XYZ file of C-alpha atoms in Angstrom:
156
model
C -39.235 6.790 -6.911
C -38.287 4.794 -3.948
C -37.829 5.832 -0.424
C -34.191 6.225 0.624
C -32.859 6.714 -3.009
C -29.513 7.245 -4.566
C -29.587 9.184 -7.967
C -26.205 7.445 -10.023
C -24.930 9.353 -12.698
C -21.984 6.961 -14.365
C -19.113 8.599 -16.112
C -18.416 7.409 -19.403
C -15.081 8.707 -20.312
C -15.667 12.501 -21.066
C -19.400 12.776 -20.619
C -22.046 11.616 -18.458
C -24.092 8.566 -19.240
C -27.454 9.274 -20.933
C -29.728 8.443 -18.065
C -29.383 8.924 -14.296
C -29.971 5.600 -12.768
C -32.090 5.342 -9.539
C -31.002 3.193 -6.737
C -33.061 1.827 -3.708
C -30.781 1.275 -0.686
C -33.441 -1.188 0.718
C -32.873 -3.485 -1.910
C -29.511 -2.994 -3.748
C -26.421 -4.626 -2.117
C -24.012 -1.960 -0.710
C -20.771 -1.782 0.696
C -18.498 0.482 2.399
C -15.843 2.779 0.583
C -13.494 5.010 1.954
C -14.788 8.899 1.994
C -11.456 10.965 2.138
C -12.894 14.025 2.652
C -14.076 16.782 0.792
C -12.954 18.309 -2.964
C -13.297 22.030 -3.776
C -15.891 22.375 -7.093
C -14.837 26.205 -6.874
C -11.374 27.680 -6.252
C -8.817 25.241 -5.230
C -8.491 24.547 -1.704
C -6.021 23.163 0.528
C -6.357 19.386 0.328
C -7.642 17.964 3.803
C -8.154 14.526 4.318
C -10.794 13.575 6.657
C -11.313 9.753 6.022
C -14.379 8.042 6.925
C -16.549 5.265 5.257
C -19.878 5.579 3.031
C -22.190 3.093 1.857
C -22.337 2.750 -2.081
C -23.477 0.385 -4.418
C -21.553 -2.885 -4.193
C -21.078 -2.959 -8.039
C -19.790 0.324 -8.127
C -16.625 -0.210 -6.090
C -14.702 -2.111 -9.166
C -14.485 1.380 -10.727
C -13.328 3.405 -7.781
C -11.097 3.222 -4.859
C -12.358 6.073 -2.848
C -15.010 8.939 -2.490
C -14.981 12.632 -2.076
C -18.038 15.035 -0.978
C -18.363 17.974 -3.417
C -18.329 21.427 -2.210
C -18.874 24.403 -4.233
C -21.103 24.720 -7.616
C -18.446 25.093 -10.415
C -19.417 21.620 -11.926
C -23.339 22.267 -12.075
C -23.510 22.189 -15.810
C -21.895 18.403 -15.654
C -24.952 17.823 -13.185
C -22.189 17.746 -10.075
C -23.454 19.569 -7.330
C -22.793 20.625 -4.043
C -22.812 17.967 -1.307
C -22.547 15.176 -4.040
C -20.676 12.191 -3.577
C -18.104 11.549 -6.403
C -16.418 8.072 -6.751
C -12.625 8.228 -7.995
C -10.503 6.012 -9.673
C -6.984 6.929 -9.064
C -4.665 7.389 -12.154
C -1.734 9.118 -13.166
C -2.979 10.724 -16.448
C -6.259 11.558 -17.759
C -7.568 12.441 -21.689
C -8.802 15.942 -22.643
C -12.187 16.466 -21.353
C -12.017 14.144 -18.429
C -13.479 15.208 -14.924
C -10.789 14.792 -12.532
C -9.758 15.630 -9.109
C -6.268 17.541 -9.114
C -3.697 18.585 -6.964
C -2.080 22.025 -7.802
C 1.121 22.852 -6.178
C 0.888 19.696 -3.975
C -1.418 21.447 -1.749
C -4.738 23.155 -3.290
C -7.367 20.536 -4.721
C -9.818 21.446 -7.161
C -12.753 19.184 -9.212
C -12.668 20.244 -12.876
C -12.469 18.666 -16.541
C -8.667 18.654 -17.703
C -7.267 19.788 -20.893
C -3.826 19.416 -21.907
C -2.561 22.553 -23.603
C 1.290 22.205 -24.386
C 3.238 23.065 -21.346
C 0.048 24.558 -19.524
C -2.982 22.441 -18.073
C -6.506 24.033 -18.146
C -8.995 23.113 -15.460
C -12.215 24.049 -16.809
C -15.347 24.644 -14.480
C -18.699 23.243 -16.235
C -20.487 26.718 -14.968
C -20.899 29.711 -17.610
C -19.958 32.167 -14.967
C -16.702 30.917 -14.073
C -13.071 31.291 -15.730
C -10.905 28.181 -16.310
C -7.509 27.897 -14.197
C -4.587 27.559 -16.561
C -1.407 26.407 -14.528
C 1.979 24.824 -15.568
C 1.555 21.392 -16.475
C 4.428 20.326 -13.990
C 2.347 22.035 -11.184
C -0.710 19.723 -11.591
C -0.676 15.974 -10.164
C -4.017 13.972 -10.988
C -5.476 12.448 -8.030
C -8.024 10.633 -10.009
C -10.761 10.768 -12.531
C -14.433 10.762 -11.494
C -16.468 7.310 -12.223
C -19.921 7.818 -10.943
C -22.049 10.619 -9.187
C -23.888 9.794 -6.318
C -26.763 12.141 -4.989
C -29.016 11.381 -1.959
C -32.701 11.913 -2.869
C -35.460 12.414 -0.139
C -38.917 10.879 -1.722
C -41.835 12.869 -1.455
């Protein structure tokens, strides 16, 4: 494992790619992507933008317009951990099982798997100890879908 590495998990529709990819920042072409703040992987929290910039592998920016830092542990069974950087592709809709950033009632944002259930939406955590959120579909606005997960790894 190289020093100064990033571990990347690519999203493939509703699942993670089969193998993580190691990126060495010293040799991989990097570029700046807007870091729009944090998103809760737990109870929805007030959406507060804190714009900044983050360096990501250049080849990933084709699939994302901005990044968010994960706060919380509700998505650990999907290998999304507290402190991870997630890359987001904005879109108005998503299929069942996709990992999304959703805004509830225009103010509280959360990172969950999305399931359409008639007039309701289920926002499902990937953590066996947590219950899903069920909210009226009209109360949910999709911010975007997760296209990649980046984790900084210190080499030993």
